Coordinates of C-alpha atoms in Angstrom, one line a residue:
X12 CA -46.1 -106.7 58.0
X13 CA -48.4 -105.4 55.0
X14 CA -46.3 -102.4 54.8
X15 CA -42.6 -104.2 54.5
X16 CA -44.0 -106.5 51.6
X17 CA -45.4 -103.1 50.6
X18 CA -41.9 -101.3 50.8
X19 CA -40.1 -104.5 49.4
X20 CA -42.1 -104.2 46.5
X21 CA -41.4 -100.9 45.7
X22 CA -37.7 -101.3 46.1
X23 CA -38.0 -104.1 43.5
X24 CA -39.4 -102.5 40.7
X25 CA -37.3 -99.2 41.3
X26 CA -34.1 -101.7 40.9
X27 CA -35.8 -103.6 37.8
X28 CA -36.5 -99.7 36.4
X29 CA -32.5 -99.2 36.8
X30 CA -31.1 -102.5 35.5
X31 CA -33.7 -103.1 32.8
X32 CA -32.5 -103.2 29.1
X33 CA -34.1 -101.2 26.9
X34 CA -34.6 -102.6 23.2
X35 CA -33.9 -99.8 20.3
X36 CA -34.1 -100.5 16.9
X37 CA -32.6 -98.6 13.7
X38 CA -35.6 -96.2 13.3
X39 CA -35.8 -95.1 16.5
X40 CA -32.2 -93.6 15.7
X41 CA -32.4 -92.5 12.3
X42 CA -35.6 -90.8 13.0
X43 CA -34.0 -88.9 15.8
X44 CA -30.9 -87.7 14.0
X45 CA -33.0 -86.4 11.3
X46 CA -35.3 -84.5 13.7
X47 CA -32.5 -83.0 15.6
X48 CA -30.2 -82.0 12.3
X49 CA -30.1 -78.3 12.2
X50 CA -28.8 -78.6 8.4
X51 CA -32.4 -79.7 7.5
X52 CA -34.3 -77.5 9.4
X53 CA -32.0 -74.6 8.3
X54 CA -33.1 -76.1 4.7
X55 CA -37.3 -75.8 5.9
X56 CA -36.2 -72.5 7.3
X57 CA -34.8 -71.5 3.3
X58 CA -37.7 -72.4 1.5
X59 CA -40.3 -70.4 4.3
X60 CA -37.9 -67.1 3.3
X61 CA -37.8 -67.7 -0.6
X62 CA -42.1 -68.3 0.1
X63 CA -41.6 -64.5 1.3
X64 CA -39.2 -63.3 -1.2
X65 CA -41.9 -64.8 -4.0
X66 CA -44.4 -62.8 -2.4
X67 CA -42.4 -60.0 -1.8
X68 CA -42.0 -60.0 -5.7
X69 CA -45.1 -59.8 -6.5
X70 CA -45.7 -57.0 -3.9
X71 CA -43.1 -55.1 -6.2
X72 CA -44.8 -54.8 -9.1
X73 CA -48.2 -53.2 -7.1
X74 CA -48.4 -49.5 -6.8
X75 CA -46.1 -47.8 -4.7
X76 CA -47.9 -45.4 -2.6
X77 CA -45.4 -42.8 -0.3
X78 CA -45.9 -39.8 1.6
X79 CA -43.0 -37.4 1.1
X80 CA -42.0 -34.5 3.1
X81 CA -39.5 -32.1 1.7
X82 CA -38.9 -28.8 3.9
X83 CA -35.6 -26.4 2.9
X84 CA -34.7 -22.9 3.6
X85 CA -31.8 -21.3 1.8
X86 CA -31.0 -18.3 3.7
X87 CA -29.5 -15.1 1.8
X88 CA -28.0 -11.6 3.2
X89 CA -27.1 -8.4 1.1
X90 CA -26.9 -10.9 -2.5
X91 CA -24.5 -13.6 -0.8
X92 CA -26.3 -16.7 -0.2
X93 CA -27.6 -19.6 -3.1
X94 CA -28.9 -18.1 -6.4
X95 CA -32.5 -18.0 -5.7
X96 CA -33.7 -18.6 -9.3
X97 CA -32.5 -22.6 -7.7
X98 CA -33.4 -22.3 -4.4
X99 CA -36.7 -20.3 -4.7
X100 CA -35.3 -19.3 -1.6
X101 CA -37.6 -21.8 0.8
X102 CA -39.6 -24.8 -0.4
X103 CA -42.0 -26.2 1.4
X104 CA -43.4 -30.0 -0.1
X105 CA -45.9 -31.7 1.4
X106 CA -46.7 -34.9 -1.1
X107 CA -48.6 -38.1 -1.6
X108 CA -46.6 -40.3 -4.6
X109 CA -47.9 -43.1 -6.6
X110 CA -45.3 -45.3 -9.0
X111 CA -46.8 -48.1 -11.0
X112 CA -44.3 -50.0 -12.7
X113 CA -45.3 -51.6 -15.7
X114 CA -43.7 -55.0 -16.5
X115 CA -44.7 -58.0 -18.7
X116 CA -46.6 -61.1 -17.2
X117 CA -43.3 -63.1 -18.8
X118 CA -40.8 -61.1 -17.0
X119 CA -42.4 -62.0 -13.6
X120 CA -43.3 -65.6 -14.6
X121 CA -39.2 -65.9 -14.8
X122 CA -38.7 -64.7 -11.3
X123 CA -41.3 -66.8 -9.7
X124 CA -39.8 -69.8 -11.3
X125 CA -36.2 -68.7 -10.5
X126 CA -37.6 -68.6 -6.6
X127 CA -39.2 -72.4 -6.9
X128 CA -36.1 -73.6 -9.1
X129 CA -34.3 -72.5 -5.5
X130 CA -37.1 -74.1 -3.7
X131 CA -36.8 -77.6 -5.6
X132 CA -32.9 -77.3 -5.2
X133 CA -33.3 -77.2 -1.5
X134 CA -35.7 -80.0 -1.1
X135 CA -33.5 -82.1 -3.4
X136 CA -30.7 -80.9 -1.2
X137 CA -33.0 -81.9 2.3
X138 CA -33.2 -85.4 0.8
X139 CA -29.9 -86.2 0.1
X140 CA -28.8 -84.7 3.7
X141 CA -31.0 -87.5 4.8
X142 CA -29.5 -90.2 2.7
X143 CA -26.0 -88.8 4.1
X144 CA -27.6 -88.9 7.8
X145 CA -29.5 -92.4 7.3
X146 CA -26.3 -93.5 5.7
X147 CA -24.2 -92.5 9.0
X148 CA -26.6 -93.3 11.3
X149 CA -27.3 -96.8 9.9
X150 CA -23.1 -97.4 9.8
X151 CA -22.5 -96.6 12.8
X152 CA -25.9 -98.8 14.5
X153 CA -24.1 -101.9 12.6
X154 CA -20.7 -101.3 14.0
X155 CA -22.4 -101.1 17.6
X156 CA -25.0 -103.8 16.5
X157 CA -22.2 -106.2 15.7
X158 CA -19.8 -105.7 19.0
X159 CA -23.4 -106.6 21.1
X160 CA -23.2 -109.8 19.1
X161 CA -19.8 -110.6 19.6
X162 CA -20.3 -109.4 23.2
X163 CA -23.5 -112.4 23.3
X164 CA -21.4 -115.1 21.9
X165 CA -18.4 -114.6 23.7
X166 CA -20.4 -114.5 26.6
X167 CA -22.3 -117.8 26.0
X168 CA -19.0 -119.6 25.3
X169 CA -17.7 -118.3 28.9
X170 CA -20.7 -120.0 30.7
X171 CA -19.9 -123.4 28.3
X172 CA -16.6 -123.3 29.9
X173 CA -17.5 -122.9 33.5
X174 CA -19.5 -125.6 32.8
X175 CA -16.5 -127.5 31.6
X176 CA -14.3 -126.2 34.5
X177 CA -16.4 -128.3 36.9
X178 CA -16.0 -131.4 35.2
X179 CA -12.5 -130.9 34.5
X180 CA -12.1 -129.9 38.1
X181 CA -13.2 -132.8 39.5
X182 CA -11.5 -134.9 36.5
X183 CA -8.1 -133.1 37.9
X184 CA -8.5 -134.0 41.6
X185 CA -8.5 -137.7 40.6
X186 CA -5.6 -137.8 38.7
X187 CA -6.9 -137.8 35.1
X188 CA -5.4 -135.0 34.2
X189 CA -2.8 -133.1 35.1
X190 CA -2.4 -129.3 36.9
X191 CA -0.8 -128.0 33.8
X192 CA -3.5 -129.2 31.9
X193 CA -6.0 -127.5 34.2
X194 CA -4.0 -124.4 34.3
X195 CA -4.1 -123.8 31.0
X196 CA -8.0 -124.2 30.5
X197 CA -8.5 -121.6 33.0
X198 CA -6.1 -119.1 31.0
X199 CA -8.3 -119.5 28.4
X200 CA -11.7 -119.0 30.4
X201 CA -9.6 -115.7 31.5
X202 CA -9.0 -114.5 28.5
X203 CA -12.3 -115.4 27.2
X204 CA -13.7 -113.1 30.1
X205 CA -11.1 -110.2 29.6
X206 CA -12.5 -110.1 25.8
X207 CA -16.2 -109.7 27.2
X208 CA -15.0 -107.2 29.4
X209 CA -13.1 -105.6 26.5
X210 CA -15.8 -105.2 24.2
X211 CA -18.2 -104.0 26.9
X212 CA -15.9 -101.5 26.7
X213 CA -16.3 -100.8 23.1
X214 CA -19.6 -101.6 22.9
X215 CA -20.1 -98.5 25.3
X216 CA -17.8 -96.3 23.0
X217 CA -19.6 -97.5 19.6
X218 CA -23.2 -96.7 21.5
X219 CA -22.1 -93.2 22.9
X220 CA -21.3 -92.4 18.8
X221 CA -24.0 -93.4 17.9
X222 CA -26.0 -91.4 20.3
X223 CA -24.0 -88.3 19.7
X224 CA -24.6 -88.5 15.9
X225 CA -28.2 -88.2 16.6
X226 CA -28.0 -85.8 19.1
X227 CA -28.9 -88.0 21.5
X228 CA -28.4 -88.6 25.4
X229 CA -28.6 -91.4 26.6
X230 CA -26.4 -94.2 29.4
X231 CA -29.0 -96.5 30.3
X232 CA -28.5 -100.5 29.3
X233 CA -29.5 -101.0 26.0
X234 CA -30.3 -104.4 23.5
X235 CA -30.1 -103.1 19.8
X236 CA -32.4 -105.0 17.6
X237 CA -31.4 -106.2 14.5
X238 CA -30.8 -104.3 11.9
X239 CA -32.6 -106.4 9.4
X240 CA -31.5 -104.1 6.6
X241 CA -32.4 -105.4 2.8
X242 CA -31.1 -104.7 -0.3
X243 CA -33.1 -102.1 -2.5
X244 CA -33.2 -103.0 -5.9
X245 CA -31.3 -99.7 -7.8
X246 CA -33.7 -97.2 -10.2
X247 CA -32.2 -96.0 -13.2
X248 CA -29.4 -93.2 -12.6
X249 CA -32.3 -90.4 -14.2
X250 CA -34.7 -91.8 -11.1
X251 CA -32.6 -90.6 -8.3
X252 CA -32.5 -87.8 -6.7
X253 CA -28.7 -87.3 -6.8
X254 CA -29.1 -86.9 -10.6
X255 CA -32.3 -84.1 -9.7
X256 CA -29.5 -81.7 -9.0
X257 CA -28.2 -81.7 -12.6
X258 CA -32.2 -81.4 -14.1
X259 CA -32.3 -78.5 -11.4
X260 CA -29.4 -76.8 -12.6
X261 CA -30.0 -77.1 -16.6
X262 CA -33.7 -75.5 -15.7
X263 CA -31.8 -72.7 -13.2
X264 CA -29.3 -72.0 -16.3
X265 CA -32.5 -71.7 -18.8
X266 CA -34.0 -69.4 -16.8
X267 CA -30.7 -67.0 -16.0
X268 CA -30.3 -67.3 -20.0
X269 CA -34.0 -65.5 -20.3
X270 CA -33.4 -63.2 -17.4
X271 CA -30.9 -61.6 -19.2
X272 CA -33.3 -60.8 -22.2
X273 CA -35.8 -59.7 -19.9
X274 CA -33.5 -57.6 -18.2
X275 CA -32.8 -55.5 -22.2
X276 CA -36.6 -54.9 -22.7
X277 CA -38.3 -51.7 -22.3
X278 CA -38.7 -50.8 -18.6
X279 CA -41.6 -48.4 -18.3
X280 CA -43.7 -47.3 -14.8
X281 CA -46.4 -44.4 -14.3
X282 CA -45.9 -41.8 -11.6
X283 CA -48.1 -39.2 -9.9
X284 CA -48.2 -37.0 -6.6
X285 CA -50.4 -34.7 -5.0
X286 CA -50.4 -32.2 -2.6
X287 CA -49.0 -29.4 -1.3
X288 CA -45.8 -27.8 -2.9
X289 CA -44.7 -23.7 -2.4
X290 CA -41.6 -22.0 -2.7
X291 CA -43.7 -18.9 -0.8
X292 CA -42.3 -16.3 -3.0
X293 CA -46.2 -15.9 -4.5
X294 CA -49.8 -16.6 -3.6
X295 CA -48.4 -19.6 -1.2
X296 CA -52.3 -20.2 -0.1
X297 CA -53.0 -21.5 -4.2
X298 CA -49.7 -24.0 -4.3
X299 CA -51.7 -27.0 -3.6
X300 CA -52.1 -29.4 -7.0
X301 CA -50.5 -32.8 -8.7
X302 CA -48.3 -34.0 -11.9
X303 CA -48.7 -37.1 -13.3
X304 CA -46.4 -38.7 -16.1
X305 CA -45.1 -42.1 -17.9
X306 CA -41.2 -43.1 -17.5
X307 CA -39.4 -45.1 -20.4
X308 CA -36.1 -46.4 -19.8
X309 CA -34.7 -48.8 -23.2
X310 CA -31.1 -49.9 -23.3
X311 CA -29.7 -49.5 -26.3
X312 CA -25.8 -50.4 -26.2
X313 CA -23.8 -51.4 -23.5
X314 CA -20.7 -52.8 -25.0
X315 CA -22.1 -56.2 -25.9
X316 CA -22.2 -57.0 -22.2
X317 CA -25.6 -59.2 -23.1
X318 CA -23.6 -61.2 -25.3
X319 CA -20.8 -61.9 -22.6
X320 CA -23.8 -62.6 -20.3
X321 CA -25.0 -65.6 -23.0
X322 CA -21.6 -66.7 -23.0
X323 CA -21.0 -67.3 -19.6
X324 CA -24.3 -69.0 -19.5
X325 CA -23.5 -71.3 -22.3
X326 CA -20.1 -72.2 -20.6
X327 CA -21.9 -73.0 -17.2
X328 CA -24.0 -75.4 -18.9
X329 CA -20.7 -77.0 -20.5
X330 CA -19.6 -77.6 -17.0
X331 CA -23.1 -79.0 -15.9
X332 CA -22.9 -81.8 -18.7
X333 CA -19.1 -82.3 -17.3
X334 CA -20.1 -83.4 -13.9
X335 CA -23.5 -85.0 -14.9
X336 CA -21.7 -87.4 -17.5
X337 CA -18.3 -87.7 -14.4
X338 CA -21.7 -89.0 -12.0
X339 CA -23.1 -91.2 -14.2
X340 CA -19.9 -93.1 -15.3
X341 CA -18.8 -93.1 -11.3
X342 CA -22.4 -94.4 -10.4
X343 CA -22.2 -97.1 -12.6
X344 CA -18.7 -98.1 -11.5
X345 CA -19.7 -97.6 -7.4
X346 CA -22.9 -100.1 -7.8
X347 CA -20.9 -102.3 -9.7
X348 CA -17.8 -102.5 -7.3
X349 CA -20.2 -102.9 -4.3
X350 CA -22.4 -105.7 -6.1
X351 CA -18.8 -107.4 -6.3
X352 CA -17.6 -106.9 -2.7
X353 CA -21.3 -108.4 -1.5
X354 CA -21.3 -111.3 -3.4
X355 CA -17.5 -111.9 -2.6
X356 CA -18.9 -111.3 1.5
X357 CA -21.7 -113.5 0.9
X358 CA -19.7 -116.4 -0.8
X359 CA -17.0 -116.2 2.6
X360 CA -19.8 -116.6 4.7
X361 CA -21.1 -119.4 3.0
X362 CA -17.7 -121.0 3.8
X363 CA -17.0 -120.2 7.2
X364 CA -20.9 -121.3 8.0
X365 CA -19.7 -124.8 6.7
X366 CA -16.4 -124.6 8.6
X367 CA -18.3 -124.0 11.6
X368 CA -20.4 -126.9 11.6
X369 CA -17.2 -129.3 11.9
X370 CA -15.7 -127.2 14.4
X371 CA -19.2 -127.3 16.4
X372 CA -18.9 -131.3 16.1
X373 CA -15.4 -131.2 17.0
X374 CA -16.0 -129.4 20.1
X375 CA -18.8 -131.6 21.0
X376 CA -17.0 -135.2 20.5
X377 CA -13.9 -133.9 22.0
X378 CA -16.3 -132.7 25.2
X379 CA -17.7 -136.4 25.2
X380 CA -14.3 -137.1 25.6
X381 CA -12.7 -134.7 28.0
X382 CA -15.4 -136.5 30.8
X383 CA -13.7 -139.8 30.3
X384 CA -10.3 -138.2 30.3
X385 CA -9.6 -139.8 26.7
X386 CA -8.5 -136.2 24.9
X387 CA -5.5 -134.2 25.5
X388 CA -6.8 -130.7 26.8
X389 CA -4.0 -128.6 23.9
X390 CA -6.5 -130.2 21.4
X391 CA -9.7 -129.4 23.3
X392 CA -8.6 -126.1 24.0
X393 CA -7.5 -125.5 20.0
X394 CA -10.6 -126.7 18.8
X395 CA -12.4 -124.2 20.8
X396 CA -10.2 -121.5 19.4
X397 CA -10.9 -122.8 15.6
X398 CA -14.8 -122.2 16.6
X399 CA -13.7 -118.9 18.0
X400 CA -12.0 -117.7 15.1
X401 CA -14.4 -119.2 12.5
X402 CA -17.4 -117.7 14.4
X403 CA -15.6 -114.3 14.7
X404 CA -15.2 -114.7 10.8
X405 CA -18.7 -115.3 10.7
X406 CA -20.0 -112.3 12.5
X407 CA -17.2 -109.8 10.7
X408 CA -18.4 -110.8 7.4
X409 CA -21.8 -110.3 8.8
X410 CA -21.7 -106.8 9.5
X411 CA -19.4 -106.3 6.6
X412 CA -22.4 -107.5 4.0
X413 CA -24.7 -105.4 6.2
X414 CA -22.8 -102.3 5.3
X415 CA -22.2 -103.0 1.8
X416 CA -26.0 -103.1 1.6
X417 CA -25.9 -99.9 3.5
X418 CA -23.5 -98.3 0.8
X419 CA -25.5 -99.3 -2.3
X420 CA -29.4 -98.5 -0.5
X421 CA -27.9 -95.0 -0.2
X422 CA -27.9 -94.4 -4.0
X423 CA -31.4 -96.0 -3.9
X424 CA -33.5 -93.2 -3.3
X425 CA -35.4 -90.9 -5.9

């Protein structure tokens, strides 16, 4: 006996495990999307790999130490082979070489900055890919979020009508109203089911999006919470990090400018070797010894190439300020159209809220009277569809403000 409760038990909670509706909010998705996005971790991957080129760089400009190993034979018979005042006829090299490049602390100062101008660049670049993915993420959680609450409503306006189909059953069998009247309630309790069925349906399709933009898997029943999404007040253009881009690229240009002055200067670098160097034409047992010496390489004309160089800097930077001053003017006119379209959104459902509360009282005296057969069913059954419509309106302009606010909190962050 123990054991069946025992074994009923179990059965029950396996079945509650399978129907049981999880609850997921918005951060459980966006989170996920942006840990699963291979653009930002291809992003973290960039800046570990210009980490190594910087230290690379300064592994340059330390002494180069190399063993070198140069063995030739130039064979010759009866005067034809290579002239051996060259060849030496054999040389045998057996070296150690040092090569100190000498460089100015400036010079390599640029290059380090270049690499964490590069570095900046991509972290401004990981934070706007997570603007885009929050952005599409949070769009797409809305859409689904709003067919679950047209999927509720619809559904709690089918169980008011059953309700109403018993009454008007029973009103029907005595006579009060007639078949045709009855009929055509229950066409409209059909349909009302075929539209919960239908956006099941979509609500499925909108969730299965959303879970493949995140990279997600997932079929089980789910409630989405709401979204409660509020609007962010906007910085100042300069304050967000869209605008960083066009900061990062003046400093980039600066800095290509005084590479190209760097790169004119004086280039200078000590060498050395040691070892073991014979030709074995004389006393090979004595060839052991070193050199040592300084390099200077100075450019001195190159067909005015460093000017061209300064002039296609200088036209870059016209085409920076171009774009920077095209953003700022389609910023300003992108917050301003969306600040129009929510308050316009806001005002409808101000309207339709107010519209609803006669339809509501409608509904409700014309129920009062459906029980004492004193109401036509054509105008019970069109003042439900006015609430349908008017609540439909409602929940539309609903998600329609929530993704305004979506549109403008992407421009929100710095």
């Amino acid at each position: 006996m123990y054991l069946k409760k025992y074994f009923v038990f179990i059965v029950c909670l396996l079945l509650w495990g399978t129907v049981h509706t999880q609850q997921k909010n918005l951060s459980f998705f966006v989170n996920a999307a942006i840990n699963n996005s291979p653009l930002l971790n291809d992003y973290h991957n960039q800046q570990l790999s210009n980490i190594i080129d910087s230290l690379r760089l300064h592994a340059l400009y330390k002494p180069q130490i190399n063993a070198v190993s140069i063995n030739t034979y130039a064979p010759s018979y009866q005067g034809w082979g290579y002239d051996g005042a060259i060849t030496n006829g054999a040389n045998f090299g057996q070296q150690i070489t040092f090569n100190q490049l000498l460089i100015g602390k400036a010079n390599m100062n640029n290059q380090q900055q270049a690499i964490q101008l590069l570095n900046q660049s991509l972290q401004v670049a990981g934070k706007i890919t997570e603007q885009d993915i929050t952005k599409a993420i949070t769009a797409q959680y809305i859409t689904a979020y709003g067919t679950q609450q047209q999927i509720q409503f619809n559904q709690e306006l089918v169980t008011l009508l059953k309700k109403e189909q018993i009454i008007l059953t029973k009103l029907t069998e005595s006579g009060i109203y007639k078949q045709t009247d009855y009929l055509s309630f229950l066409v409209t309790i059909q349909q009302q089911d075929l539209l919960v069925h239908q956006l099941q349906l979509q609500f499925k399709n909108d969730y299965g999006i959303l879970n493949y933009l995140c990279g997600l898997t997932d079929t089980s029943n789910v409630t989405l919470e709401n979204p409660n999404i509020q609007l962010v007040i906007t910085p100042e253009i300069e304050q967000t990090v869209f605008y960083k881009n066009f900061l990062l690229d003046s400093l980039k240009l600066k800095n290509s400018d005084a590479q190209i002055d760097f790169s004119y200067r004086p280039k200078v670098s000590l060498y050395a070797d040691a070892g073991y160097l014979s030709s074995f034409s004389y006393q090979a047992y004595k060839n052991f010894g070193n050199s040592f010496g300084l390099s200077v390489i100075w450019p001195i004309y190159d067909g005015k190439q460093r000017k061209m160089k300064h002039d296609k800097i200088a036209i870059a930077e016209q085409t920076r300020q171009q774009y920077r001053n095209y953003f700022k003017s389609q910023f300003q006119q992108q917050i301003a159209l969306l600040t129009q379209q929510l308050h316009s959104v806001e005002k409808l459902i101000q309207e339709y809220n107010a519209q609803i509360k006669y339809s509501q009282t409608l509904i409700e005296a014309n129920r009062k009277l459906l029980q004492t057969g004193d109401v036509i069913m054509p105008t019970y059954i069109l003042a439900i569809s006015n609430y349908l419509n008017a609540k439909n309106l409602i929940t539309q302009n609903t998600i329609s403000k929530l993704q305004i606010i979506n549109q403008i909190n992407y421009w929100n962050r710095n």
